[in-house]
Structure formats: C-alpha cells, structure tokens
Amino acid sequence: DAGITQSPRYKITETGRQVTLMCHQTWSHSYMFWYRQDLGHGLRLIYYSAAADITDKGEVPDGYVVSRSKTENFPLTLESATRSQTSVYFCASKQGGFTDTQYFGPGTRLTVL
Amino acid sequence: RKEVEQDPGPFNVPEGATVAFNCTYSNSASQSFFWYRQDCRKEPKLLMSVYSSGNEDGRFTAQLNRASQYISLLIRDSKLSDSATYLCVVIQQGATNKLIFGTGTLLAVQP
C-alpha cells in the first residue's frame, strides 16, 4: 500500500520556468492539500480540494495553480517560478470529517535559481 | 502576531528527562488541537490530539487551557528516538479543513 506519494522528490529549476509537482494517494481520500514549509513560517496551506473538480485557496495561493480531475491526483503547478517559491512542498490527504487525520506525503524539495 | 506560537528551542535534554512544550494560539474560536511530530527532512505525522480534559498516550501527555489559550505537551522518560520537531496545530471554527501550524519546537535528547 503506497499511501501518498510525491514526485519529484527533488527539483532544481530556473526563475520563470513552469514546474509541476505531483501528488498521488491510493486511499481514495476525499480531501487533498498542498502546503509549503519555510524556516520561520512553519507549514502554510497553499490550496486544498474537497473532491474531484473542487478546489479552494489556502493562505498563500498566489503564483500557484491546482487541478483535480481524478480523486487520487492533485498536481500543483508553479506557472512562472520565482526564487521566493524555493521551499519544501508537502501534499496531504484525509478522508472527510474535520477531526480526521491528515496524512502527509514525503515532500518535494524545490530550488528556484 | 502569529496565530500559533511556539518556542523554537532547541530543547537539549538527557535521556530519561521530563520535558514540556507550550504553544499559544490567538484565535479564541479555535476548536481542535493537535501535536504533530516531524523528524529531520521528513513529513509531519500526527502524534496526538488534544482534548479539553487532557489526554495521555504512554509517556506523552497533552493538555488544553482554553481560558489562557495554550496547549502543552509533556514527554516523560525521554528517549533518543524522541528527538524531533514537535508542531502545534490548531483548527479554527468555520475553517475545519485548514490546519494552522506553529513553527515547531526542536527537541534533542542526548545520551
């Protein structure tokens, strides 16, 4: 049982390039989330999705685009990467109720030069 | 002011010691509270939920003080394997799908 996976695990790109980070979960969880983690800020929510074709903004959505055409996948795209988007990105999922545990993927370490 | 604040540490303690972390939250409408654990360069994992009556899981005890708006985590008989960053997490009323994370407290248990 793979659980929740992210790819790539490490990525180096240049300013202005488009980058897509992939997230895949095998639990058929309804909810999926994208966070970024930076020193001094903790984890901050970028976008989340309650179901296929339903997405909503989190705390720091600017510069990011998401889609969810299938329940199991939730890709995050940086349309034109900036140095301030250098970060560790975590995808998470949960089944439903607000007390349900969020399970996190292993993270993608992105560096924008 | 940050919504969830934690002492970043590091807390350096010897094996077998008891250590306590506190976390304060600014929004009185916060309704659910958790402690997550994050090992170096790994993903966060749920350690335990925090209930109003307090709760215990083995060597770990979590408590909530709504009047003062803080939660605490007590670790007894520290093990080397407890070394990690402990994240305080809050869910606010009306935003039940949004976890709000503190920046974490780093614990280093020394042999």
mmCIF file with all atom_site columns, C-alpha atoms in Angstrom:
data_model
loop_
_atom_site.group_PDB
_atom_site.id
_atom_site.type_symbol
_atom_site.label_atom_id
_atom_site.label_alt_id
_atom_site.label_comp_id
_atom_site.label_asym_id
_atom_site.label_entity_id
_atom_site.label_seq_id
_atom_site.pdbx_PDB_ins_code
_atom_site.Cartn_x
_atom_site.Cartn_y
_atom_site.Cartn_z
_atom_site.occupancy
_atom_site.B_iso_or_equiv
_atom_site.pdbx_formal_charge
_atom_site.auth_seq_id
_atom_site.auth_comp_id
_atom_site.auth_asym_id
_atom_site.auth_atom_id
_atom_site.pdbx_PDB_model_num
ATOM 1   C CA . ASP A 1 1   ? 0.000   0.000  0.000   1.00 0.00 ? 1   ASP A CA 1
ATOM 2   C CA . ALA A 1 2   ? 1.834   3.097  -1.285  1.00 0.00 ? 2   ALA A CA 1
ATOM 3   C CA . GLY A 1 3   ? -0.323  5.605  0.629   1.00 0.00 ? 3   GLY A CA 1
ATOM 4   C CA . ILE A 1 4   ? 0.542   9.078  -0.525  1.00 0.00 ? 4   ILE A CA 1
ATOM 5   C CA . THR A 1 5   ? 3.448   9.768  -2.840  1.00 0.00 ? 5   THR A CA 1
ATOM 6   C CA . GLN A 1 6   ? 5.013   12.869 -4.313  1.00 0.00 ? 6   GLN A CA 1
ATOM 7   C CA . SER A 1 7   ? 7.193   13.375 -7.342  1.00 0.00 ? 7   SER A CA 1
ATOM 8   C CA . PRO A 1 8   ? 9.757   14.529 -7.975  1.00 0.00 ? 8   PRO A CA 1
ATOM 9   C CA . ARG A 1 9   ? 11.354  14.393 -4.529  1.00 0.00 ? 9   ARG A CA 1
ATOM 10  C CA . TYR A 1 10  ? 13.941  16.999 -5.512  1.00 0.00 ? 10  TYR A CA 1
ATOM 11  C CA . LYS A 1 11  ? 13.773  19.622 -8.234  1.00 0.00 ? 11  LYS A CA 1
ATOM 12  C CA . ILE A 1 12  ? 16.028  22.459 -9.313  1.00 0.00 ? 12  ILE A CA 1
ATOM 13  C CA . THR A 1 13  ? 14.646  24.925 -11.792 1.00 0.00 ? 13  THR A CA 1
ATOM 14  C CA . GLU A 1 14  ? 15.227  28.454 -13.017 1.00 0.00 ? 14  GLU A CA 1
ATOM 15  C CA . THR A 1 15  ? 13.253  31.611 -12.494 1.00 0.00 ? 15  THR A CA 1
ATOM 16  C CA . GLY A 1 16  ? 10.403  31.930 -14.971 1.00 0.00 ? 16  GLY A CA 1
ATOM 17  C CA . ARG A 1 17  ? 10.036  28.244 -15.764 1.00 0.00 ? 17  ARG A CA 1
ATOM 18  C CA . GLN A 1 18  ? 6.844   26.295 -15.239 1.00 0.00 ? 18  GLN A CA 1
ATOM 19  C CA . VAL A 1 19  ? 7.087   23.463 -12.730 1.00 0.00 ? 19  VAL A CA 1
ATOM 20  C CA . THR A 1 20  ? 4.524   20.835 -11.799 1.00 0.00 ? 20  THR A CA 1
ATOM 21  C CA . LEU A 1 21  ? 4.695   18.877 -8.573  1.00 0.00 ? 21  LEU A CA 1
ATOM 22  C CA . MET A 1 22  ? 2.730   15.656 -8.493  1.00 0.00 ? 22  MET A CA 1
ATOM 23  C CA . CYS A 1 23  ? 0.791   14.121 -5.631  1.00 0.00 ? 23  CYS A CA 1
ATOM 24  C CA . HIS A 1 24  ? -0.903  10.729 -5.712  1.00 0.00 ? 24  HIS A CA 1
ATOM 25  C CA . GLN A 1 25  ? -2.833  8.903  -2.984  1.00 0.00 ? 25  GLN A CA 1
ATOM 26  C CA . THR A 1 26  ? -4.131  5.352  -3.017  1.00 0.00 ? 26  THR A CA 1
ATOM 27  C CA . TRP A 1 27  ? -6.672  5.652  -0.175  1.00 0.00 ? 27  TRP A CA 1
ATOM 28  C CA . SER A 1 28  ? -9.462  7.348  -2.185  1.00 0.00 ? 28  SER A CA 1
ATOM 29  C CA . HIS A 1 29  ? -9.465  10.136 0.383   1.00 0.00 ? 29  HIS A CA 1
ATOM 30  C CA . SER A 1 30  ? -11.855 12.953 -0.427  1.00 0.00 ? 30  SER A CA 1
ATOM 31  C CA . TYR A 1 31  ? -9.645  15.802 0.705   1.00 0.00 ? 31  TYR A CA 1
ATOM 32  C CA . MET A 1 32  ? -6.206  16.708 -0.551  1.00 0.00 ? 32  MET A CA 1
ATOM 33  C CA . PHE A 1 33  ? -3.958  19.599 0.425   1.00 0.00 ? 33  PHE A CA 1
ATOM 34  C CA . TRP A 1 34  ? -0.776  21.356 -0.619  1.00 0.00 ? 34  TRP A CA 1
ATOM 35  C CA . TYR A 1 35  ? 1.480   23.041 1.951   1.00 0.00 ? 35  TYR A CA 1
ATOM 36  C CA . ARG A 1 36  ? 4.815   24.743 1.783   1.00 0.00 ? 36  ARG A CA 1
ATOM 37  C CA . GLN A 1 37  ? 7.288   24.739 4.664   1.00 0.00 ? 37  GLN A CA 1
ATOM 38  C CA . ASP A 1 38  ? 9.796   27.514 5.155   1.00 0.00 ? 38  ASP A CA 1
ATOM 39  C CA . LEU A 1 39  ? 12.059  28.409 8.055   1.00 0.00 ? 39  LEU A CA 1
ATOM 40  C CA . GLY A 1 40  ? 10.316  30.769 10.416  1.00 0.00 ? 40  GLY A CA 1
ATOM 41  C CA . HIS A 1 41  ? 6.879   30.178 8.943   1.00 0.00 ? 41  HIS A CA 1
ATOM 42  C CA . GLY A 1 42  ? 6.017   26.590 9.612   1.00 0.00 ? 42  GLY A CA 1
ATOM 43  C CA . LEU A 1 43  ? 3.700   24.845 7.189   1.00 0.00 ? 43  LEU A CA 1
ATOM 44  C CA . ARG A 1 44  ? 1.327   27.080 5.268   1.00 0.00 ? 44  ARG A CA 1
ATOM 45  C CA . LEU A 1 45  ? -1.635  25.931 3.214   1.00 0.00 ? 45  LEU A CA 1
ATOM 46  C CA . ILE A 1 46  ? -1.454  26.780 -0.486  1.00 0.00 ? 46  ILE A CA 1
ATOM 47  C CA . TYR A 1 47  ? -4.574  25.090 -1.901  1.00 0.00 ? 47  TYR A CA 1
ATOM 48  C CA . TYR A 1 48  ? -6.895  22.311 -0.945  1.00 0.00 ? 48  TYR A CA 1
ATOM 49  C CA . SER A 1 49  ? -9.533  20.189 -2.624  1.00 0.00 ? 49  SER A CA 1
ATOM 50  C CA . ALA A 1 50  ? -12.646 18.637 -1.114  1.00 0.00 ? 50  ALA A CA 1
ATOM 51  C CA . ALA A 1 51  ? -13.307 16.334 -4.072  1.00 0.00 ? 51  ALA A CA 1
ATOM 52  C CA . ALA A 1 52  ? -12.587 15.948 -7.757  1.00 0.00 ? 52  ALA A CA 1
ATOM 53  C CA . ASP A 1 53  ? -13.107 19.244 -9.593  1.00 0.00 ? 53  ASP A CA 1
ATOM 54  C CA . ILE A 1 54  ? -13.492 21.181 -6.305  1.00 0.00 ? 54  ILE A CA 1
ATOM 55  C CA . THR A 1 55  ? -10.557 23.309 -5.195  1.00 0.00 ? 55  THR A CA 1
ATOM 56  C CA . ASP A 1 56  ? -10.144 26.276 -2.880  1.00 0.00 ? 56  ASP A CA 1
ATOM 57  C CA . LYS A 1 57  ? -7.419  28.714 -1.911  1.00 0.00 ? 57  LYS A CA 1
ATOM 58  C CA . GLY A 1 58  ? -5.456  28.467 1.271   1.00 0.00 ? 58  GLY A CA 1
ATOM 59  C CA . GLU A 1 59  ? -3.272  31.028 2.979   1.00 0.00 ? 59  GLU A CA 1
ATOM 60  C CA . VAL A 1 60  ? -0.622  31.520 0.255   1.00 0.00 ? 60  VAL A CA 1
ATOM 61  C CA . PRO A 1 61  ? -2.133  30.686 -3.197  1.00 0.00 ? 61  PRO A CA 1
ATOM 62  C CA . ASP A 1 62  ? -0.508  33.400 -5.328  1.00 0.00 ? 62  ASP A CA 1
ATOM 63  C CA . GLY A 1 63  ? 1.716   32.023 -8.087  1.00 0.00 ? 63  GLY A CA 1
ATOM 64  C CA . TYR A 1 64  ? 0.274   28.511 -7.867  1.00 0.00 ? 64  TYR A CA 1
ATOM 65  C CA . VAL A 1 65  ? -2.373  26.620 -9.820  1.00 0.00 ? 65  VAL A CA 1
ATOM 66  C CA . VAL A 1 66  ? -4.006  23.323 -8.933  1.00 0.00 ? 66  VAL A CA 1
ATOM 67  C CA . SER A 1 67  ? -6.367  20.897 -10.585 1.00 0.00 ? 67  SER A CA 1
ATOM 68  C CA . ARG A 1 68  ? -8.090  17.710 -9.520  1.00 0.00 ? 68  ARG A CA 1
ATOM 69  C CA . SER A 1 69  ? -9.600  15.803 -12.379 1.00 0.00 ? 69  SER A CA 1
ATOM 70  C CA . LYS A 1 70  ? -9.210  12.474 -10.549 1.00 0.00 ? 70  LYS A CA 1
ATOM 71  C CA . THR A 1 71  ? -9.724  11.786 -6.858  1.00 0.00 ? 71  THR A CA 1
ATOM 72  C CA . GLU A 1 72  ? -6.277  10.249 -6.444  1.00 0.00 ? 72  GLU A CA 1
ATOM 73  C CA . ASN A 1 73  ? -4.197  13.019 -8.049  1.00 0.00 ? 73  ASN A CA 1
ATOM 74  C CA . PHE A 1 74  ? -3.660  16.626 -7.040  1.00 0.00 ? 74  PHE A CA 1
ATOM 75  C CA . PRO A 1 75  ? -0.914  18.323 -9.066  1.00 0.00 ? 75  PRO A CA 1
ATOM 76  C CA . LEU A 1 76  ? 0.474   21.710 -8.079  1.00 0.00 ? 76  LEU A CA 1
ATOM 77  C CA . THR A 1 77  ? 1.829   23.959 -10.831 1.00 0.00 ? 77  THR A CA 1
ATOM 78  C CA . LEU A 1 78  ? 4.085   26.949 -10.453 1.00 0.00 ? 78  LEU A CA 1
ATOM 79  C CA . GLU A 1 79  ? 3.267   28.842 -13.627 1.00 0.00 ? 79  GLU A CA 1
ATOM 80  C CA . SER A 1 80  ? 6.382   31.040 -13.590 1.00 0.00 ? 80  SER A CA 1
ATOM 81  C CA . ALA A 1 81  ? 8.694   30.034 -10.772 1.00 0.00 ? 81  ALA A CA 1
ATOM 82  C CA . THR A 1 82  ? 10.264  32.709 -8.576  1.00 0.00 ? 82  THR A CA 1
ATOM 83  C CA . ARG A 1 83  ? 13.093  32.440 -6.053  1.00 0.00 ? 83  ARG A CA 1
ATOM 84  C CA . SER A 1 84  ? 10.624  33.058 -3.231  1.00 0.00 ? 84  SER A CA 1
ATOM 85  C CA . GLN A 1 85  ? 8.979   29.761 -4.155  1.00 0.00 ? 85  GLN A CA 1
ATOM 86  C CA . THR A 1 86  ? 12.086  27.839 -3.113  1.00 0.00 ? 86  THR A CA 1
ATOM 87  C CA . SER A 1 87  ? 10.683  25.660 -0.370  1.00 0.00 ? 87  SER A CA 1
ATOM 88  C CA . VAL A 1 88  ? 9.716   22.175 0.725   1.00 0.00 ? 88  VAL A CA 1
ATOM 89  C CA . TYR A 1 89  ? 6.270   21.254 -0.551  1.00 0.00 ? 89  TYR A CA 1
ATOM 90  C CA . PHE A 1 90  ? 4.093   18.703 1.217   1.00 0.00 ? 90  PHE A CA 1
ATOM 91  C CA . CYS A 1 91  ? 0.957   17.133 -0.114  1.00 0.00 ? 91  CYS A CA 1
ATOM 92  C CA . ALA A 1 92  ? -1.570  15.696 2.355   1.00 0.00 ? 92  ALA A CA 1
ATOM 93  C CA . SER A 1 93  ? -4.872  13.891 2.264   1.00 0.00 ? 93  SER A CA 1
ATOM 94  C CA . LYS A 1 94  ? -7.677  12.955 4.632   1.00 0.00 ? 94  LYS A CA 1
ATOM 95  C CA . GLN A 1 95  ? -10.909 11.081 4.360   1.00 0.00 ? 95  GLN A CA 1
ATOM 96  C CA . GLY A 1 96  ? -13.543 13.579 5.425   1.00 0.00 ? 96  GLY A CA 1
ATOM 97  C CA . GLY A 1 97  ? -14.532 14.812 8.893   1.00 0.00 ? 97  GLY A CA 1
ATOM 98  C CA . PHE A 1 98  ? -12.703 17.748 10.340  1.00 0.00 ? 98  PHE A CA 1
ATOM 99  C CA . THR A 1 99  ? -11.154 15.658 13.066  1.00 0.00 ? 99  THR A CA 1
ATOM 100 C CA . ASP A 1 100 ? -9.849  13.147 10.574  1.00 0.00 ? 100 ASP A CA 1
ATOM 101 C CA . THR A 1 101 ? -6.088  12.855 10.486  1.00 0.00 ? 101 THR A CA 1
ATOM 102 C CA . GLN A 1 102 ? -4.253  14.443 7.599   1.00 0.00 ? 102 GLN A CA 1
ATOM 103 C CA . TYR A 1 103 ? -1.594  12.138 6.178   1.00 0.00 ? 103 TYR A CA 1
ATOM 104 C CA . PHE A 1 104 ? 1.384   13.795 4.567   1.00 0.00 ? 104 PHE A CA 1
ATOM 105 C CA . GLY A 1 105 ? 3.475   12.748 1.623   1.00 0.00 ? 105 GLY A CA 1
ATOM 106 C CA . PRO A 1 106 ? 7.280   12.670 1.864   1.00 0.00 ? 106 PRO A CA 1
ATOM 107 C CA . GLY A 1 107 ? 7.705   16.154 0.413   1.00 0.00 ? 107 GLY A CA 1
ATOM 108 C CA . THR A 1 108 ? 9.303   17.747 -2.635  1.00 0.00 ? 108 THR A CA 1
ATOM 109 C CA . ARG A 1 109 ? 12.334  19.947 -2.116  1.00 0.00 ? 109 ARG A CA 1
ATOM 110 C CA . LEU A 1 110 ? 12.203  22.670 -4.778  1.00 0.00 ? 110 LEU A CA 1
ATOM 111 C CA . THR A 1 111 ? 15.005  25.106 -5.502  1.00 0.00 ? 111 THR A CA 1
ATOM 112 C CA . VAL A 1 112 ? 14.441  28.005 -7.882  1.00 0.00 ? 112 VAL A CA 1
ATOM 113 C CA . LEU A 1 113 ? 17.664  29.605 -9.098  1.00 0.00 ? 113 LEU A CA 1
ATOM 114 C CA . ARG B 2 1   ? 1.049   38.231 15.921  1.00 0.00 ? 1   ARG B CA 1
ATOM 115 C CA . LYS B 2 2   ? 1.217   34.680 14.633  1.00 0.00 ? 2   LYS B CA 1
ATOM 116 C CA . GLU B 2 3   ? -1.908  32.596 15.051  1.00 0.00 ? 3   GLU B CA 1
ATOM 117 C CA . VAL B 2 4   ? 0.011   29.764 16.675  1.00 0.00 ? 4   VAL B CA 1
ATOM 118 C CA . GLU B 2 5   ? 3.249   30.409 18.554  1.00 0.00 ? 5   GLU B CA 1
ATOM 119 C CA . GLN B 2 6   ? 5.820   28.013 19.895  1.00 0.00 ? 6   GLN B CA 1
ATOM 120 C CA . ASP B 2 7   ? 9.233   28.341 21.482  1.00 0.00 ? 7   ASP B CA 1
ATOM 121 C CA . PRO B 2 8   ? 11.554  27.156 18.686  1.00 0.00 ? 8   PRO B CA 1
ATOM 122 C CA . GLY B 2 9   ? 14.071  25.683 21.119  1.00 0.00 ? 9   GLY B CA 1
ATOM 123 C CA . PRO B 2 10  ? 16.223  23.711 20.788  1.00 0.00 ? 10  PRO B CA 1
ATOM 124 C CA . PHE B 2 11  ? 15.486  21.856 23.979  1.00 0.00 ? 11  PHE B CA 1
ATOM 125 C CA . ASN B 2 12  ? 18.545  19.753 24.804  1.00 0.00 ? 12  ASN B CA 1
ATOM 126 C CA . VAL B 2 13  ? 17.706  17.178 27.462  1.00 0.00 ? 13  VAL B CA 1
ATOM 127 C CA . PRO B 2 14  ? 19.375  13.992 28.722  1.00 0.00 ? 14  PRO B CA 1
ATOM 128 C CA . GLU B 2 15  ? 17.794  10.604 28.263  1.00 0.00 ? 15  GLU B CA 1
ATOM 129 C CA . GLY B 2 16  ? 15.221  9.909  30.938  1.00 0.00 ? 16  GLY B CA 1
ATOM 130 C CA . ALA B 2 17  ? 14.380  13.563 31.497  1.00 0.00 ? 17  ALA B CA 1
ATOM 131 C CA . THR B 2 18  ? 10.906  15.039 31.502  1.00 0.00 ? 18  THR B CA 1
ATOM 132 C CA . VAL B 2 19  ? 10.368  17.891 29.081  1.00 0.00 ? 19  VAL B CA 1
ATOM 133 C CA . ALA B 2 20  ? 7.388   20.140 28.424  1.00 0.00 ? 20  ALA B CA 1
ATOM 134 C CA . PHE B 2 21  ? 6.481   22.291 25.447  1.00 0.00 ? 21  PHE B CA 1
ATOM 135 C CA . ASN B 2 22  ? 3.903   25.028 25.374  1.00 0.00 ? 22  ASN B CA 1
ATOM 136 C CA . CYS B 2 23  ? 2.026   26.524 22.477  1.00 0.00 ? 23  CYS B CA 1
ATOM 137 C CA . THR B 2 24  ? -0.252  29.554 22.435  1.00 0.00 ? 24  THR B CA 1
ATOM 138 C CA . TYR B 2 25  ? -2.970  30.360 19.943  1.00 0.00 ? 25  TYR B CA 1
ATOM 139 C CA . SER B 2 26  ? -4.502  33.747 19.258  1.00 0.00 ? 26  SER B CA 1
ATOM 140 C CA . ASN B 2 27  ? -7.997  32.908 17.978  1.00 0.00 ? 27  ASN B CA 1
ATOM 141 C CA . SER B 2 28  ? -10.433 32.075 20.755  1.00 0.00 ? 28  SER B CA 1
ATOM 142 C CA . ALA B 2 29  ? -12.687 30.406 18.165  1.00 0.00 ? 29  ALA B CA 1
ATOM 143 C CA . SER B 2 30  ? -10.138 27.634 17.706  1.00 0.00 ? 30  SER B CA 1
ATOM 144 C CA . GLN B 2 31  ? -11.848 24.331 18.266  1.00 0.00 ? 31  GLN B CA 1
ATOM 145 C CA . SER B 2 32  ? -9.450  21.446 17.656  1.00 0.00 ? 32  SER B CA 1
ATOM 146 C CA . PHE B 2 33  ? -5.868  20.986 18.684  1.00 0.00 ? 33  PHE B CA 1
ATOM 147 C CA . PHE B 2 34  ? -3.136  18.542 17.818  1.00 0.00 ? 34  PHE B CA 1
ATOM 148 C CA . TRP B 2 35  ? 0.523   17.794 18.253  1.00 0.00 ? 35  TRP B CA 1
ATOM 149 C CA . TYR B 2 36  ? 2.404   16.571 15.193  1.00 0.00 ? 36  TYR B CA 1
ATOM 150 C CA . ARG B 2 37  ? 5.928   15.220 15.142  1.00 0.00 ? 37  ARG B CA 1
ATOM 151 C CA . GLN B 2 38  ? 8.359   15.915 12.313  1.00 0.00 ? 38  GLN B CA 1
ATOM 152 C CA . ASP B 2 39  ? 11.695  14.153 12.007  1.00 0.00 ? 39  ASP B CA 1
ATOM 153 C CA . CYS B 2 40  ? 14.526  15.891 10.182  1.00 0.00 ? 40  CYS B CA 1
ATOM 154 C CA . ARG B 2 41  ? 13.775  16.181 6.451   1.00 0.00 ? 41  ARG B CA 1
ATOM 155 C CA . LYS B 2 42  ? 10.643  14.046 6.805   1.00 0.00 ? 42  LYS B CA 1
ATOM 156 C CA . GLU B 2 43  ? 6.921   14.677 6.667   1.00 0.00 ? 43  GLU B CA 1
ATOM 157 C CA . PRO B 2 44  ? 4.850   15.650 9.733   1.00 0.00 ? 44  PRO B CA 1
ATOM 158 C CA . LYS B 2 45  ? 2.948   12.850 11.432  1.00 0.00 ? 45  LYS B CA 1
ATOM 159 C CA . LEU B 2 46  ? 0.135   13.092 13.941  1.00 0.00 ? 46  LEU B CA 1
ATOM 160 C CA . LEU B 2 47  ? 1.367   12.441 17.467  1.00 0.00 ? 47  LEU B CA 1
ATOM 161 C CA . MET B 2 48  ? -1.841  13.035 19.353  1.00 0.00 ? 48  MET B CA 1
ATOM 162 C CA . SER B 2 49  ? -4.996  15.062 19.529  1.00 0.00 ? 49  SER B CA 1
ATOM 163 C CA . VAL B 2 50  ? -5.524  17.386 22.479  1.00 0.00 ? 50  VAL B CA 1
ATOM 164 C CA . TYR B 2 51  ? -8.777  17.259 24.378  1.00 0.00 ? 51  TYR B CA 1
ATOM 165 C CA . SER B 2 52  ? -10.216 19.695 26.904  1.00 0.00 ? 52  SER B CA 1
ATOM 166 C CA . SER B 2 53  ? -9.990  17.112 29.644  1.00 0.00 ? 53  SER B CA 1
ATOM 167 C CA . GLY B 2 54  ? -6.375  16.358 28.828  1.00 0.00 ? 54  GLY B CA 1
ATOM 168 C CA . ASN B 2 55  ? -5.194  13.075 27.421  1.00 0.00 ? 55  ASN B CA 1
ATOM 169 C CA . GLU B 2 56  ? -2.337  10.687 27.806  1.00 0.00 ? 56  GLU B CA 1
ATOM 170 C CA . ASP B 2 57  ? -0.690  8.237  25.435  1.00 0.00 ? 57  ASP B CA 1
ATOM 171 C CA . GLY B 2 58  ? 2.084   6.296  27.103  1.00 0.00 ? 58  GLY B CA 1
ATOM 172 C CA . ARG B 2 59  ? 4.852   8.721  28.002  1.00 0.00 ? 59  ARG B CA 1
ATOM 173 C CA . PHE B 2 60  ? 3.088   11.630 26.317  1.00 0.00 ? 60  PHE B CA 1
ATOM 174 C CA . THR B 2 61  ? 0.513   13.886 27.970  1.00 0.00 ? 61  THR B CA 1
ATOM 175 C CA . ALA B 2 62  ? -1.301  16.714 26.216  1.00 0.00 ? 62  ALA B CA 1
ATOM 176 C CA . GLN B 2 63  ? -3.345  19.400 27.923  1.00 0.00 ? 63  GLN B CA 1
ATOM 177 C CA . LEU B 2 64  ? -5.503  22.278 26.782  1.00 0.00 ? 64  LEU B CA 1
ATOM 178 C CA . ASN B 2 65  ? -6.205  25.504 28.650  1.00 0.00 ? 65  ASN B CA 1
ATOM 179 C CA . ARG B 2 66  ? -8.923  27.347 26.751  1.00 0.00 ? 66  ARG B CA 1
ATOM 180 C CA . ALA B 2 67  ? -9.068  30.272 29.164  1.00 0.00 ? 67  ALA B CA 1
ATOM 181 C CA . SER B 2 68  ? -5.397  31.065 28.618  1.00 0.00 ? 68  SER B CA 1
ATOM 182 C CA . GLN B 2 69  ? -5.383  29.808 25.050  1.00 0.00 ? 69  GLN B CA 1
ATOM 183 C CA . TYR B 2 70  ? -2.473  27.452 25.290  1.00 0.00 ? 70  TYR B CA 1
ATOM 184 C CA . ILE B 2 71  ? -1.808  23.787 24.859  1.00 0.00 ? 71  ILE B CA 1
ATOM 185 C CA . SER B 2 72  ? 1.040   21.762 26.250  1.00 0.00 ? 72  SER B CA 1
ATOM 186 C CA . LEU B 2 73  ? 2.868   18.538 25.580  1.00 0.00 ? 73  LEU B CA 1
ATOM 187 C CA . LEU B 2 74  ? 4.717   16.684 28.321  1.00 0.00 ? 74  LEU B CA 1
ATOM 188 C CA . ILE B 2 75  ? 7.163   13.914 27.500  1.00 0.00 ? 75  ILE B CA 1
ATOM 189 C CA . ARG B 2 76  ? 8.295   11.723 30.371  1.00 0.00 ? 76  ARG B CA 1
ATOM 190 C CA . ASP B 2 77  ? 11.338  9.447  30.403  1.00 0.00 ? 77  ASP B CA 1
ATOM 191 C CA . SER B 2 78  ? 12.715  10.916 27.171  1.00 0.00 ? 78  SER B CA 1
ATOM 192 C CA . LYS B 2 79  ? 14.248  8.512  24.662  1.00 0.00 ? 79  LYS B CA 1
ATOM 193 C CA . LEU B 2 80  ? 16.829  9.238  21.985  1.00 0.00 ? 80  LEU B CA 1
ATOM 194 C CA . SER B 2 81  ? 14.120  8.413  19.465  1.00 0.00 ? 81  SER B CA 1
ATOM 195 C CA . ASP B 2 82  ? 12.022  11.312 20.745  1.00 0.00 ? 82  ASP B CA 1
ATOM 196 C CA . SER B 2 83  ? 14.446  13.738 19.099  1.00 0.00 ? 83  SER B CA 1
ATOM 197 C CA . ALA B 2 84  ? 12.379  15.603 16.517  1.00 0.00 ? 84  ALA B CA 1
ATOM 198 C CA . THR B 2 85  ? 10.498  18.820 15.937  1.00 0.00 ? 85  THR B CA 1
ATOM 199 C CA . TYR B 2 86  ? 7.092   18.997 17.618  1.00 0.00 ? 86  TYR B CA 1
ATOM 200 C CA . LEU B 2 87  ? 4.462   21.009 15.799  1.00 0.00 ? 87  LEU B CA 1
ATOM 201 C CA . CYS B 2 88  ? 1.468   22.552 17.485  1.00 0.00 ? 88  CYS B CA 1
ATOM 202 C CA . VAL B 2 89  ? -1.586  22.526 15.198  1.00 0.00 ? 89  VAL B CA 1
ATOM 203 C CA . VAL B 2 90  ? -4.925  24.279 15.529  1.00 0.00 ? 90  VAL B CA 1
ATOM 204 C CA . ILE B 2 91  ? -8.200  24.125 13.610  1.00 0.00 ? 91  ILE B CA 1
ATOM 205 C CA . GLN B 2 92  ? -10.436 27.171 13.816  1.00 0.00 ? 92  GLN B CA 1
ATOM 206 C CA . GLN B 2 93  ? -14.200 27.093 13.957  1.00 0.00 ? 93  GLN B CA 1
ATOM 207 C CA . GLY B 2 94  ? -15.633 27.531 10.480  1.00 0.00 ? 94  GLY B CA 1
ATOM 208 C CA . ALA B 2 95  ? -12.385 26.535 8.763   1.00 0.00 ? 95  ALA B CA 1
ATOM 209 C CA . THR B 2 96  ? -12.393 22.877 9.583   1.00 0.00 ? 96  THR B CA 1
ATOM 210 C CA . ASN B 2 97  ? -10.220 21.789 6.697   1.00 0.00 ? 97  ASN B CA 1
ATOM 211 C CA . LYS B 2 98  ? -7.403  24.210 7.386   1.00 0.00 ? 98  LYS B CA 1
ATOM 212 C CA . LEU B 2 99  ? -4.707  23.163 9.790   1.00 0.00 ? 99  LEU B CA 1
ATOM 213 C CA . ILE B 2 100 ? -2.776  26.095 11.235  1.00 0.00 ? 100 ILE B CA 1
ATOM 214 C CA . PHE B 2 101 ? 0.739   25.082 12.195  1.00 0.00 ? 101 PHE B CA 1
ATOM 215 C CA . GLY B 2 102 ? 3.132   26.564 14.657  1.00 0.00 ? 102 GLY B CA 1
ATOM 216 C CA . THR B 2 103 ? 6.757   26.790 13.578  1.00 0.00 ? 103 THR B CA 1
ATOM 217 C CA . GLY B 2 104 ? 7.704   23.883 15.803  1.00 0.00 ? 104 GLY B CA 1
ATOM 218 C CA . THR B 2 105 ? 9.871   23.174 18.825  1.00 0.00 ? 105 THR B CA 1
ATOM 219 C CA . LEU B 2 106 ? 13.070  21.209 18.297  1.00 0.00 ? 106 LEU B CA 1
ATOM 220 C CA . LEU B 2 107 ? 13.860  18.546 20.873  1.00 0.00 ? 107 LEU B CA 1
ATOM 221 C CA . ALA B 2 108 ? 17.287  16.928 21.051  1.00 0.00 ? 108 ALA B CA 1
ATOM 222 C CA . VAL B 2 109 ? 17.610  14.084 23.547  1.00 0.00 ? 109 VAL B CA 1
ATOM 223 C CA . GLN B 2 110 ? 21.225  13.462 24.492  1.00 0.00 ? 110 GLN B CA 1
ATOM 224 C CA . PRO B 2 111 ? 22.677  10.081 25.517  1.00 0.00 ? 111 PRO B CA 1
#
